[in-house]
Short mmCIF file of C-alpha atoms in Angstrom, two decimals:
data_model
loop_
_atom_site.label_atom_id
_atom_site.label_comp_id
_atom_site.label_asym_id
_atom_site.label_seq_id
_atom_site.Cartn_x
_atom_site.Cartn_y
_atom_site.Cartn_z
CA MET A 26 0.00 0.00 0.00
CA ALA A 27 1.35 3.43 -0.97
CA THR A 28 2.61 5.61 1.87
CA ALA A 29 3.04 8.77 -0.25
CA MET A 30 2.43 10.04 -3.77
CA ASP A 31 4.75 12.40 -5.67
CA ILE A 32 3.01 14.20 -8.51
CA TRP A 33 5.54 16.88 -9.47
CA GLY A 34 5.94 16.89 -13.23
CA ASP A 35 2.78 14.87 -13.81
CA TYR A 36 -0.03 16.54 -15.71
CA PHE A 37 -3.42 16.19 -14.07
CA THR A 38 -6.51 17.13 -16.06
CA ILE A 39 -9.55 18.36 -14.18
CA ALA A 40 -11.19 14.98 -14.79
CA LYS A 41 -8.16 13.17 -13.37
CA TRP A 42 -8.20 15.43 -10.30
CA GLN A 43 -11.91 14.73 -9.88
CA ASP A 44 -11.31 10.98 -9.91
CA PHE A 45 -8.43 11.39 -7.49
CA VAL A 46 -10.38 13.50 -4.99
CA ALA A 47 -13.44 11.25 -5.18
CA GLY A 48 -11.31 8.17 -4.58
CA ALA A 49 -9.44 9.71 -1.65
CA LEU A 50 -12.65 10.87 0.02
CA GLU A 51 -14.40 7.56 -0.51
CA SER A 52 -11.53 5.39 0.68
CA GLY A 53 -10.43 7.64 3.50
CA SER A 54 -6.82 7.12 2.45
CA SER A 55 -4.33 9.12 4.49
CA TYR A 56 -1.13 9.01 2.46
CA PRO A 57 0.30 12.47 1.63
CA VAL A 58 0.36 13.80 -1.93
CA PHE A 59 3.52 15.81 -2.67
CA ASN A 60 3.77 18.45 -5.37
CA ILE A 61 7.19 19.96 -4.62
CA ASN A 62 9.69 21.17 -7.19
CA PRO A 63 12.88 19.07 -6.78
CA ASN A 64 14.84 21.54 -8.91
CA ASP A 65 14.21 24.56 -6.68
CA ALA A 66 16.84 24.69 -3.93
CA ARG A 67 15.60 27.95 -2.40
CA GLU A 68 14.34 28.01 1.15
CA PHE A 69 10.60 28.49 1.39
CA ASP A 70 9.71 32.07 2.18
CA ALA A 71 6.55 30.79 3.83
CA ILE A 72 4.57 27.70 4.60
CA TYR A 73 0.83 28.25 4.55
CA LEU A 74 -0.63 25.69 6.93
CA GLY A 75 -4.09 25.31 5.39
CA GLY A 76 -5.09 25.61 1.75
CA GLY A 77 -8.53 27.17 2.04
CA ALA A 78 -9.47 30.65 0.90
CA ALA A 79 -6.80 32.38 2.98
CA GLY A 80 -4.03 29.88 2.30
CA ARG A 81 -4.55 29.38 -1.42
CA PHE A 82 -4.99 33.05 -2.32
CA GLY A 83 -2.18 34.14 -0.03
CA ALA A 84 0.20 31.52 -1.41
CA ALA A 85 -0.67 32.44 -5.00
CA TYR A 86 0.06 36.09 -4.29
CA LEU A 87 3.35 35.33 -2.55
CA ARG A 88 4.48 33.24 -5.50
CA ALA A 89 3.40 36.00 -7.90
CA LEU A 90 5.74 38.34 -6.01
CA GLY A 91 8.63 35.97 -6.74
CA GLY A 92 8.71 34.08 -3.46
CA ARG A 93 8.73 30.37 -2.82
CA VAL A 94 5.76 29.08 -0.89
CA LEU A 95 4.41 25.71 0.24
CA ILE A 96 0.81 24.89 1.16
CA ILE A 97 0.09 21.96 3.45
CA ASP A 98 -3.51 20.79 3.88
CA ARG A 99 -5.15 17.82 5.58
CA TRP A 100 -7.67 17.32 2.78
CA PRO A 101 -6.92 15.84 -0.67
CA PHE A 102 -7.88 19.13 -2.28
CA LEU A 103 -7.28 22.85 -2.02
CA GLY A 104 -10.08 25.31 -1.38
CA GLY A 105 -10.83 24.48 2.22
CA SER A 106 -14.22 24.11 3.86
CA CYS A 107 -16.06 26.45 1.47
CA PRO A 108 -16.60 23.98 -1.39
CA HIS A 109 -16.58 20.97 0.92
CA GLN A 110 -18.87 21.74 3.84
CA ALA A 111 -19.70 25.45 4.02
CA CYS A 112 -20.34 28.04 1.28
CA VAL A 113 -21.16 25.77 -1.64
CA PRO A 114 -23.69 23.52 0.16
CA HIS A 115 -25.44 26.46 1.77
CA HIS A 116 -25.74 28.17 -1.60
CA LEU A 117 -27.17 24.96 -3.05
CA PHE A 118 -29.66 24.66 -0.19
CA SER A 119 -30.59 28.34 -0.51
CA ASP A 120 -31.17 27.96 -4.25
CA CYS A 121 -33.47 25.07 -3.39
CA ALA A 122 -35.28 27.18 -0.78
CA ALA A 123 -35.91 29.99 -3.27
CA GLN A 124 -37.14 27.58 -5.93
CA LEU A 125 -39.36 25.70 -3.51
CA MET A 126 -40.87 28.93 -2.17
CA LEU A 127 -41.79 29.85 -5.73
CA GLU A 128 -43.28 26.42 -6.40
CA ARG A 129 -45.23 26.35 -3.16
CA THR A 130 -46.54 29.88 -3.73
CA PHE A 131 -47.93 28.83 -7.12
CA SER A 132 -48.60 25.19 -6.23
CA GLY A 133 -51.02 23.65 -8.70
CA LYS A 134 -51.29 26.86 -10.74
CA LEU A 135 -49.90 27.76 -14.15
CA TRP A 136 -47.32 25.06 -14.91
CA PHE A 137 -46.35 24.37 -11.28
CA GLN A 138 -46.79 20.95 -9.70
CA ASP A 139 -48.98 20.54 -6.65
CA LEU A 140 -46.74 20.68 -3.58
CA ASN A 141 -49.50 21.23 -1.03
CA ASP A 142 -48.85 19.07 2.06
CA LYS A 143 -45.86 17.44 0.36
CA MET A 144 -42.33 17.17 1.75
CA VAL A 145 -39.20 17.24 -0.39
CA SER A 146 -36.29 14.95 0.46
CA ILE A 147 -33.47 16.64 2.37
CA LYS A 148 -31.39 13.49 2.10
CA ALA A 149 -31.56 13.46 -1.72
CA ILE A 150 -30.36 17.08 -1.93
CA VAL A 151 -27.50 16.38 0.49
CA GLU A 152 -26.49 13.37 -1.58
CA LEU A 153 -26.62 15.50 -4.72
CA PHE A 154 -24.15 17.88 -3.09
CA ARG A 155 -21.84 15.07 -2.01
CA SER A 156 -21.67 13.72 -5.53
CA GLY A 157 -21.13 17.15 -7.09
CA ARG A 158 -18.58 18.75 -4.80
CA THR A 159 -15.60 16.96 -6.35
CA GLY A 160 -15.95 19.25 -9.39
CA PRO A 161 -14.97 22.45 -7.53
CA HIS A 162 -12.28 20.50 -5.66
CA ALA A 163 -10.79 19.26 -8.92
CA MET A 164 -10.87 22.71 -10.50
CA MET A 165 -8.99 24.29 -7.58
CA ASN A 166 -6.36 21.54 -7.58
CA TYR A 167 -5.89 21.87 -11.34
CA GLN A 168 -5.74 25.66 -11.20
CA SER A 169 -3.28 25.65 -8.30
CA LYS A 170 -0.89 23.14 -9.87
CA GLU A 171 -1.09 23.75 -13.60
CA GLN A 172 -1.97 27.46 -13.83
CA LEU A 173 -0.59 29.03 -10.65
CA GLY A 174 2.44 26.77 -10.26
CA LEU A 175 1.92 26.32 -6.52
CA GLU A 176 3.81 23.75 -4.49
CA PHE A 177 1.71 21.83 -2.00
CA VAL A 178 1.32 18.76 0.17
CA LEU A 179 -2.25 17.43 0.35
CA ASN A 180 -4.02 14.75 2.36
CA ALA A 181 -1.51 15.38 5.10
CA GLU A 182 -1.91 15.68 8.86
CA ALA A 183 0.72 18.25 9.70
CA LYS A 184 2.49 18.73 13.02
CA ILE A 185 3.97 22.08 14.01
CA ILE A 186 7.48 21.54 15.34
CA ASP A 187 8.44 25.17 15.82
CA ALA A 188 7.87 28.56 14.22
CA HIS A 189 9.81 27.52 11.12
CA THR A 190 9.22 23.78 10.84
CA ILE A 191 6.29 21.56 9.89
CA GLN A 192 6.39 17.77 9.90
CA VAL A 193 4.34 15.48 7.65
CA ASN A 194 4.94 11.79 8.40
CA ASP A 195 8.73 11.39 8.14
CA SER A 196 9.27 14.61 6.17
CA GLN A 197 10.07 18.00 7.64
CA PHE A 198 9.66 21.30 5.84
CA HIS A 199 11.37 24.53 6.85
CA ALA A 200 10.48 28.12 5.98
CA LYS A 201 11.41 31.65 6.95
CA ASN A 202 7.82 32.29 7.94
CA LEU A 203 4.80 30.29 8.99
CA VAL A 204 1.27 31.37 8.02
CA LEU A 205 -1.53 29.71 9.96
CA ALA A 206 -4.63 29.36 7.81
CA LEU A 207 -6.25 26.70 9.95
CA GLY A 208 -9.90 27.68 9.64
CA ALA A 209 -12.63 27.10 12.20
CA LYS A 210 -15.19 24.51 13.24
CA PRO A 211 -18.78 24.70 14.47
CA VAL A 212 -19.27 25.30 18.19
CA VAL A 213 -20.78 22.27 19.93
CA PRO A 214 -22.88 23.16 22.99
CA ASP A 215 -22.35 21.25 26.20
CA VAL A 216 -25.87 19.95 26.75
CA PRO A 217 -27.18 16.49 27.58
CA GLY A 218 -27.97 14.45 24.47
CA ILE A 219 -25.73 16.36 22.07
CA GLN A 220 -24.14 13.06 20.95
CA LEU A 221 -27.42 11.46 19.85
CA LYS A 222 -28.06 10.45 16.25
CA GLY A 223 -30.07 13.18 14.57
CA VAL A 224 -28.05 16.15 15.89
CA PHE A 225 -26.20 17.91 13.09
CA ASN A 226 -24.21 21.02 12.29
CA SER A 227 -23.14 22.46 8.93
CA GLN A 228 -20.24 20.01 8.65
CA SER A 229 -21.85 16.83 9.87
CA LEU A 230 -25.07 17.38 7.90
CA VAL A 231 -23.33 17.00 4.55
CA GLU A 232 -21.02 14.23 5.77
CA LYS A 233 -23.25 12.04 7.93
CA LEU A 234 -26.94 12.46 7.08
CA ASP A 235 -28.06 8.92 6.23
CA TYR A 236 -31.82 9.04 6.85
CA GLU A 237 -34.77 11.18 5.82
CA PRO A 238 -35.63 13.69 8.57
CA GLY A 239 -39.22 13.66 9.79
CA ASN A 240 -41.74 16.47 9.62
CA THR A 241 -40.20 18.78 12.25
CA ALA A 242 -36.79 20.46 12.20
CA VAL A 243 -35.46 22.37 15.21
CA VAL A 244 -32.69 24.89 14.48
CA ILE A 245 -30.59 26.11 17.40
CA GLY A 246 -29.14 29.57 16.73
CA GLY A 247 -30.27 32.88 15.28
CA GLY A 248 -27.34 33.88 13.06
CA LYS A 249 -26.65 33.52 9.36
CA THR A 250 -26.11 29.76 9.26
CA ALA A 251 -29.15 29.05 11.42
CA ILE A 252 -31.47 31.21 9.32
CA GLU A 253 -30.12 30.05 5.97
CA TYR A 254 -30.39 26.36 6.76
CA GLY A 255 -33.67 26.86 8.61
CA CYS A 256 -35.24 28.39 5.51
CA PHE A 257 -34.08 25.39 3.48
CA PHE A 258 -35.61 22.93 5.93
CA ASN A 259 -38.84 24.95 5.94
CA ALA A 260 -38.96 25.07 2.15
CA THR A 261 -38.80 21.27 1.98
CA GLY A 262 -42.18 21.23 3.72
CA ARG A 263 -41.15 20.62 7.31
CA ARG A 264 -42.28 22.50 10.37
CA THR A 265 -39.20 24.54 11.24
CA ILE A 266 -38.60 26.15 14.63
CA VAL A 267 -35.67 28.55 15.08
CA VAL A 268 -34.42 28.87 18.66
CA ALA A 269 -32.36 32.03 19.23
CA ARG A 270 -30.60 32.80 22.50
CA HIS A 271 -31.32 36.48 21.94
CA GLN A 272 -32.75 38.01 18.76
CA ALA A 273 -33.07 36.12 15.50
CA MET A 274 -31.06 37.59 12.63
CA PRO A 275 -29.29 40.28 14.70
CA MET A 276 -26.73 40.99 11.97
CA LEU A 277 -29.35 42.92 9.95
CA LYS A 278 -29.30 46.12 11.99
CA ASP A 279 -32.01 48.03 10.14
CA ALA A 280 -35.15 47.26 12.16
CA GLU A 281 -37.62 47.86 9.34
CA SER A 282 -35.73 45.63 6.92
CA ARG A 283 -35.32 42.89 9.51
CA ALA A 284 -39.06 43.06 10.28
CA TYR A 285 -39.90 42.52 6.61
CA ALA A 286 -37.50 39.58 6.34
CA ILE A 287 -38.91 37.95 9.50
CA LYS A 288 -42.49 38.55 8.32
CA MET A 289 -41.80 36.83 5.02
CA MET A 290 -40.24 33.84 6.78
CA GLU A 291 -43.19 33.59 9.15
CA GLU A 292 -45.59 33.68 6.20
CA GLN A 293 -43.74 30.65 4.87
CA GLY A 294 -44.55 28.92 8.15
CA MET A 295 -41.31 29.38 10.07
CA GLU A 296 -41.55 29.73 13.85
CA PHE A 297 -39.18 31.75 16.04
CA LEU A 298 -38.44 31.31 19.72
CA GLU A 299 -36.32 34.29 20.77
CA ASN A 300 -34.58 34.71 24.13
CA ALA A 301 -34.64 30.92 24.37
CA GLU A 302 -31.97 28.24 24.53
CA LEU A 303 -31.41 24.55 24.14
CA SER A 304 -31.74 22.71 27.45
CA VAL A 305 -31.79 18.93 26.90
CA ILE A 306 -31.97 16.57 23.91
CA HIS A 307 -33.85 13.36 24.69
CA GLY A 308 -33.27 10.12 22.83
CA ASP A 309 -35.10 6.86 22.26
CA ALA A 310 -33.90 3.35 23.03
CA GLN A 311 -31.90 3.24 19.79
CA GLY A 312 -29.93 6.39 20.63
CA LYS A 313 -31.83 8.63 18.20
CA VAL A 314 -33.23 12.07 18.89
CA LYS A 315 -36.84 11.92 20.04
CA THR A 316 -37.60 15.20 21.82
CA VAL A 317 -35.83 18.47 22.51
CA SER A 318 -36.42 20.67 25.54
CA ILE A 319 -36.16 24.43 25.02
CA LYS A 320 -35.86 26.87 27.91
CA THR A 321 -37.96 30.00 27.39
CA SER A 322 -39.07 32.90 29.60
CA ASP A 323 -42.38 31.05 30.04
CA GLY A 324 -40.75 27.79 31.04
CA ILE A 325 -39.61 24.62 29.29
CA ILE A 326 -41.10 23.72 25.91
CA ASP A 327 -40.77 20.13 24.66
CA ILE A 328 -40.76 19.59 20.88
CA ASP A 329 -40.98 16.15 19.29
CA THR A 330 -38.42 15.84 16.50
CA ASP A 331 -35.83 13.48 15.04
CA PHE A 332 -33.75 16.28 13.49
CA ILE A 333 -31.83 19.07 15.24
CA PHE A 334 -29.49 21.49 13.51
CA ILE A 335 -26.94 23.33 15.68
CA ALA A 336 -25.66 26.69 14.41
CA ILE A 337 -24.45 28.75 17.35
CA GLY A 338 -21.17 29.97 15.92
CA GLU A 339 -17.68 28.94 14.85
CA GLN A 340 -14.55 28.37 16.91
CA ALA A 341 -11.04 28.90 15.56
CA ASN A 342 -8.85 25.81 15.03
CA SER A 343 -6.11 27.33 17.14
CA GLU A 344 -5.39 24.59 19.71
CA GLN A 345 -2.24 22.99 18.28
CA ALA A 346 -0.66 26.26 17.17
CA ALA A 347 -1.34 27.98 20.48
CA GLN A 348 -0.02 25.08 22.52
CA THR A 349 3.13 24.50 20.45
CA LEU A 350 4.07 28.10 19.72
CA GLY A 351 2.61 29.85 22.75
CA LEU A 352 0.62 32.29 20.62
CA GLU A 353 -1.63 34.89 22.19
CA LEU A 354 -5.35 34.16 21.80
CA ASP A 355 -8.43 36.28 22.40
CA ASP A 356 -11.26 35.35 24.78
CA LYS A 357 -12.87 33.16 22.09
CA SER A 358 -9.67 31.25 21.23
CA ALA A 359 -9.02 33.11 17.98
CA ILE A 360 -5.37 33.91 17.25
CA LYS A 361 -4.59 37.55 17.87
CA VAL A 362 -2.98 39.39 14.96
CA ASN A 363 -2.03 42.96 14.16
CA ARG A 364 -3.05 44.72 10.95
CA ARG A 365 -0.13 43.05 9.14
CA MET A 366 -1.48 39.63 10.14
CA GLN A 367 1.46 39.03 12.48
CA THR A 368 0.82 37.03 15.63
CA SER A 369 2.65 37.52 18.92
CA LEU A 370 5.63 35.84 17.17
CA ALA A 371 7.03 38.13 14.47
CA ASN A 372 7.60 35.49 11.79
CA VAL A 373 4.31 33.66 12.45
CA TYR A 374 1.22 34.99 10.74
CA ALA A 375 -2.43 33.97 11.03
CA VAL A 376 -5.14 34.52 8.43
CA GLY A 377 -8.76 33.66 7.75
CA ASP A 378 -11.26 32.15 10.16
CA VAL A 379 -8.56 31.27 12.69
CA THR A 380 -8.27 35.01 13.46
CA GLY A 381 -11.96 35.23 14.36
CA PRO A 382 -14.94 37.10 12.91
CA PRO A 383 -16.05 38.11 10.46
CA MET A 384 -15.67 34.59 9.13
CA GLU A 385 -16.24 35.57 5.53
CA MET A 386 -14.57 34.46 2.30
CA PHE A 387 -13.43 37.93 1.23
CA LYS A 388 -11.82 38.55 4.60
CA ALA A 389 -9.91 35.26 4.48
CA ARG A 390 -8.59 35.93 0.99
CA LYS A 391 -7.56 39.50 1.78
CA GLU A 392 -5.82 38.47 5.00
CA GLY A 393 -3.92 35.74 3.17
CA VAL A 394 -2.74 38.27 0.58
CA CYS A 395 -1.89 40.83 3.27
CA ALA A 396 0.40 38.32 5.00
CA ALA A 397 2.07 37.47 1.67
CA LYS A 398 2.82 41.12 0.96
CA ASN A 399 4.42 41.67 4.34
CA ILE A 400 6.49 38.49 4.09
CA MET A 401 7.82 39.70 0.74
CA GLY A 402 8.71 43.14 2.07
CA GLN A 403 5.67 45.09 0.91
CA VAL A 404 4.25 46.76 4.00
CA SER A 405 0.51 46.10 4.01
CA GLU A 406 -2.26 46.46 6.57
CA TYR A 407 -5.80 45.14 6.60
CA LYS A 408 -8.77 45.04 8.93
CA ALA A 409 -12.23 43.97 7.83
CA ALA A 410 -14.48 47.01 8.19
CA ASP A 411 -17.14 48.85 6.19
CA TYR A 412 -17.85 45.86 3.97
CA PRO A 413 -21.13 44.90 2.30
CA ASP A 414 -22.88 41.96 3.91
CA PHE A 415 -25.20 39.26 2.67
CA MET A 416 -27.28 36.31 3.78
CA HIS A 417 -29.97 33.99 2.48
CA THR A 418 -33.45 33.51 3.80
CA HIS A 419 -35.83 32.26 1.12
CA TYR A 420 -34.66 35.52 -0.44
CA GLU A 421 -31.22 37.04 -0.90
CA ILE A 422 -30.61 39.85 1.60
CA CYS A 423 -27.86 42.42 1.01
CA TRP A 424 -26.94 45.41 3.10
CA LEU A 425 -24.18 47.96 3.52
CA GLY A 426 -23.36 51.04 5.57
CA LEU A 427 -25.59 52.32 8.36
CA SER A 428 -29.04 51.28 9.48
CA GLU A 429 -31.68 54.01 9.67
CA ALA A 430 -31.32 54.24 13.46
CA GLN A 431 -27.51 54.43 13.24
CA ALA A 432 -27.76 57.14 10.58
CA ARG A 433 -30.14 59.22 12.71
CA GLU A 434 -27.67 59.07 15.59
CA ARG A 435 -24.91 60.39 13.33
CA TYR A 436 -26.67 62.83 11.00
CA ALA A 437 -29.20 65.60 11.67
CA ASN A 438 -31.02 65.38 8.34
CA VAL A 439 -31.60 61.75 7.34
CA LYS A 440 -33.68 61.00 4.26
CA ILE A 441 -35.16 57.64 3.29
CA MET A 442 -36.02 56.24 -0.13
CA LYS A 443 -37.68 52.84 -0.15
CA LEU A 444 -40.01 50.42 -1.88
CA PRO A 445 -42.68 49.52 -1.05
CA PRO A 446 -43.58 52.96 0.34
CA ASP A 447 -45.10 53.65 3.73
CA ASN A 448 -48.79 53.22 3.04
CA PRO A 449 -51.67 51.28 4.60
CA ASN A 450 -51.57 48.86 1.69
CA GLY A 451 -47.89 49.33 0.80
CA LEU A 452 -47.09 45.63 0.98
CA ASP A 453 -49.85 44.95 -1.52
CA VAL A 454 -48.09 47.02 -4.18
CA GLY A 455 -45.85 44.94 -6.42
CA LEU A 456 -42.65 46.89 -5.91
CA PRO A 457 -39.65 46.71 -5.99
CA ALA A 458 -40.27 43.56 -8.10
CA GLY A 459 -36.82 43.14 -9.52
CA ASP A 460 -34.88 40.15 -10.81
CA ARG A 461 -36.82 36.84 -10.60
CA MET A 462 -39.76 38.53 -8.82
CA MET A 463 -42.25 39.11 -11.63
CA LEU A 464 -44.58 36.22 -10.81
CA TYR A 465 -44.81 37.47 -7.24
CA LEU A 466 -45.45 40.98 -8.58
CA MET A 467 -48.51 39.77 -10.46
CA ALA A 468 -50.00 37.33 -7.97
CA LYS A 469 -48.40 37.85 -4.53
CA PRO A 470 -47.16 41.47 -4.49
CA ARG A 471 -46.38 41.48 -0.77
CA MET A 472 -43.67 38.93 -1.57
CA SER A 473 -42.01 41.03 -4.28
CA GLY A 474 -39.23 42.32 -2.04
CA PHE A 475 -37.99 45.35 -0.11
CA GLN A 476 -35.41 48.05 -0.87
CA LYS A 477 -34.16 50.95 1.19
CA LEU A 478 -31.65 53.77 0.72
CA ILE A 479 -30.50 55.84 3.69
CA ILE A 480 -29.15 59.28 2.85
CA ASP A 481 -27.51 62.20 4.63
CA GLY A 482 -29.81 64.93 3.38
CA ASP A 483 -27.27 67.71 3.89
CA THR A 484 -24.47 66.23 1.79
CA ARG A 485 -26.80 64.05 -0.33
CA LYS A 486 -24.42 61.15 0.29
CA ILE A 487 -25.77 57.61 0.50
CA VAL A 488 -24.86 56.17 3.90
CA GLY A 489 -26.80 52.88 3.91
CA ALA A 490 -28.64 50.48 1.64
CA ILE A 491 -30.67 47.27 2.04
CA HIS A 492 -32.12 44.93 -0.57
CA ILE A 493 -34.39 41.92 0.05
CA GLY A 494 -35.18 40.00 -3.11
CA TYR A 495 -32.90 38.55 -5.78
CA GLY A 496 -30.18 39.71 -8.13
CA ALA A 497 -28.46 42.38 -6.00
CA LYS A 498 -25.43 40.51 -4.64
CA ASP A 499 -22.96 41.59 -7.29
CA GLY A 500 -24.36 45.10 -7.42
CA PHE A 501 -23.79 45.63 -3.70
CA GLN A 502 -20.09 44.85 -4.03
CA TYR A 503 -19.69 47.82 -6.35
CA LEU A 504 -22.25 50.00 -4.62
CA ASN A 505 -20.31 49.63 -1.37
CA TYR A 506 -17.14 50.87 -3.09
CA LEU A 507 -19.05 53.91 -4.34
CA VAL A 508 -20.58 54.59 -0.92
CA LYS A 509 -17.17 54.48 0.76
CA ASN A 510 -16.00 57.01 -1.82
CA GLY A 511 -18.87 59.39 -1.09
CA VAL A 512 -21.40 58.65 -3.85
CA THR A 513 -24.42 61.01 -3.76
CA ILE A 514 -27.95 60.53 -5.02
CA ASP A 515 -27.00 62.76 -7.95
CA ASP A 516 -24.04 60.53 -8.82
CA LEU A 517 -26.19 57.43 -8.65
CA ALA A 518 -28.90 59.07 -10.72
CA ASP A 519 -26.36 59.63 -13.49
CA MET A 520 -25.70 55.88 -13.83
CA ASP A 521 -27.37 53.68 -16.43
CA GLU A 522 -29.72 51.03 -15.09
CA LEU A 523 -29.64 47.64 -16.81
CA PHE A 524 -32.60 46.26 -14.91
CA ILE A 525 -34.79 47.29 -12.02
CA SER A 526 -32.99 45.31 -9.33
CA PRO A 527 -30.96 46.71 -7.67
CA SER A 528 -31.23 49.56 -10.15
CA TYR A 529 -34.38 50.77 -8.45
CA PHE A 530 -31.89 52.69 -6.34
CA ILE A 531 -30.82 54.51 -9.52
CA GLN A 532 -34.41 55.25 -10.48
CA LEU A 533 -35.34 56.52 -7.04
CA CYS A 534 -32.32 58.80 -6.99
CA ARG A 535 -33.05 60.06 -10.50
CA LEU A 536 -36.51 61.14 -9.33
CA ARG A 537 -34.87 63.31 -6.66
CA ALA A 538 -31.75 64.45 -8.52
CA GLY A 539 -31.50 68.22 -8.57
CA ASP A 540 -34.05 68.69 -5.79
CA ILE A 541 -32.16 70.50 -3.05
CA HIS A 542 -34.84 69.99 -0.40
CA PHE A 543 -36.15 66.54 -1.21
CA ASN A 544 -38.47 64.57 1.05
CA ASP A 545 -38.56 60.92 1.96
CA MET A 546 -39.83 58.66 -0.75
#
């Protein structure tokens, strides 16, 4: 049986990589795969321990600057948890939720099948993801090896020896710098019954679900992951109860926008228990979940279910590095770094989820690149701030800048532009009705979405924006750049709209452009 595999000089097509990754995952083989240039005698400028978003992008940038870099990852692929257990599955599940909401809204009408009182298989969708995820894995391996020229060791459990040395089996690798891109894992609450079959998190759901959940799903948590997965479970036709320790969906600071999003979820049948927490999970004689007890302000509520989804946060994978290197951690076990991504040891850097929130893809990539620049002598600083944010419910929700309340605390003359307008029957008007919303516009106008611009009336600068609907994700990336650079309603009005979502913002601004003393709209 092979103990290692050396692939330097071999050409791997995407199809060959796909077969390789699928085989490694299926067999659980643990032999390392080496892709190291035997003709390069230079010392590594850095070892990136972890080949996810932070490690892969950082390593690619360091190599582009002329340095030599090695990535070591425990999985047989590069790309990290995003395509394997995190971003890609939750986007798949959210696509399913949006499609199923549409089909249930028009069930038995037009060309839509009758989904009334019918459940859709969660297990089949999870299995679809499992079978399809090797494609992204293969693409990232191919791109990293053949197009970016990266050196890496995959399928390898690495041991940190010191701040310059990593060991894989009998091999040791030395570098001038060490970059920890170790990621994070879901927090597991310490409650009785947490080990029972039928308790899942975002990782274990896609790896271990082997039965069809019953008609009730209980989601523990009120953040992004809890809401996104909860909407998926609800859309499959199951009673879905979200249990939030405090407020559900607290990341959406604008109260009016949050209220609309919650209302739309409730109209789909979702239930929310706020200021509540998981108390005990009860099992049956076979060790399967049977009932869950929830502690509320009114006492204990028992819910019969065979399916519990835990989403109460992520914890940095910092244990080995902190213990071996003596790194300074924060109160949540994330590795402390300065704006150059340096830890408490000058030549040891940390990037991505292991440095704590926000645990977002863009932040991981930018931190990985920031570390690469500093290692190669280009002074660079980064701190995630003033970024656009996004989450799924059954809709796509985007927001940036200030909420209305935050804006009113900061500015004396706040103006609001929004759709639908404040009106006794405002929700019954089919606006904003942008991308993929036209059927709702015609038949269920209250479901056609929500948009809001928040403006400093004195300078006419846009200071906040929210969109609930579809088709705005890409637009918000660019809108945020404009907002940070002081875009006004007059600037936005001068843009060309390609479609009405999120370009309704352009239209609303155009209606007020030139009006010095404009009112809310």
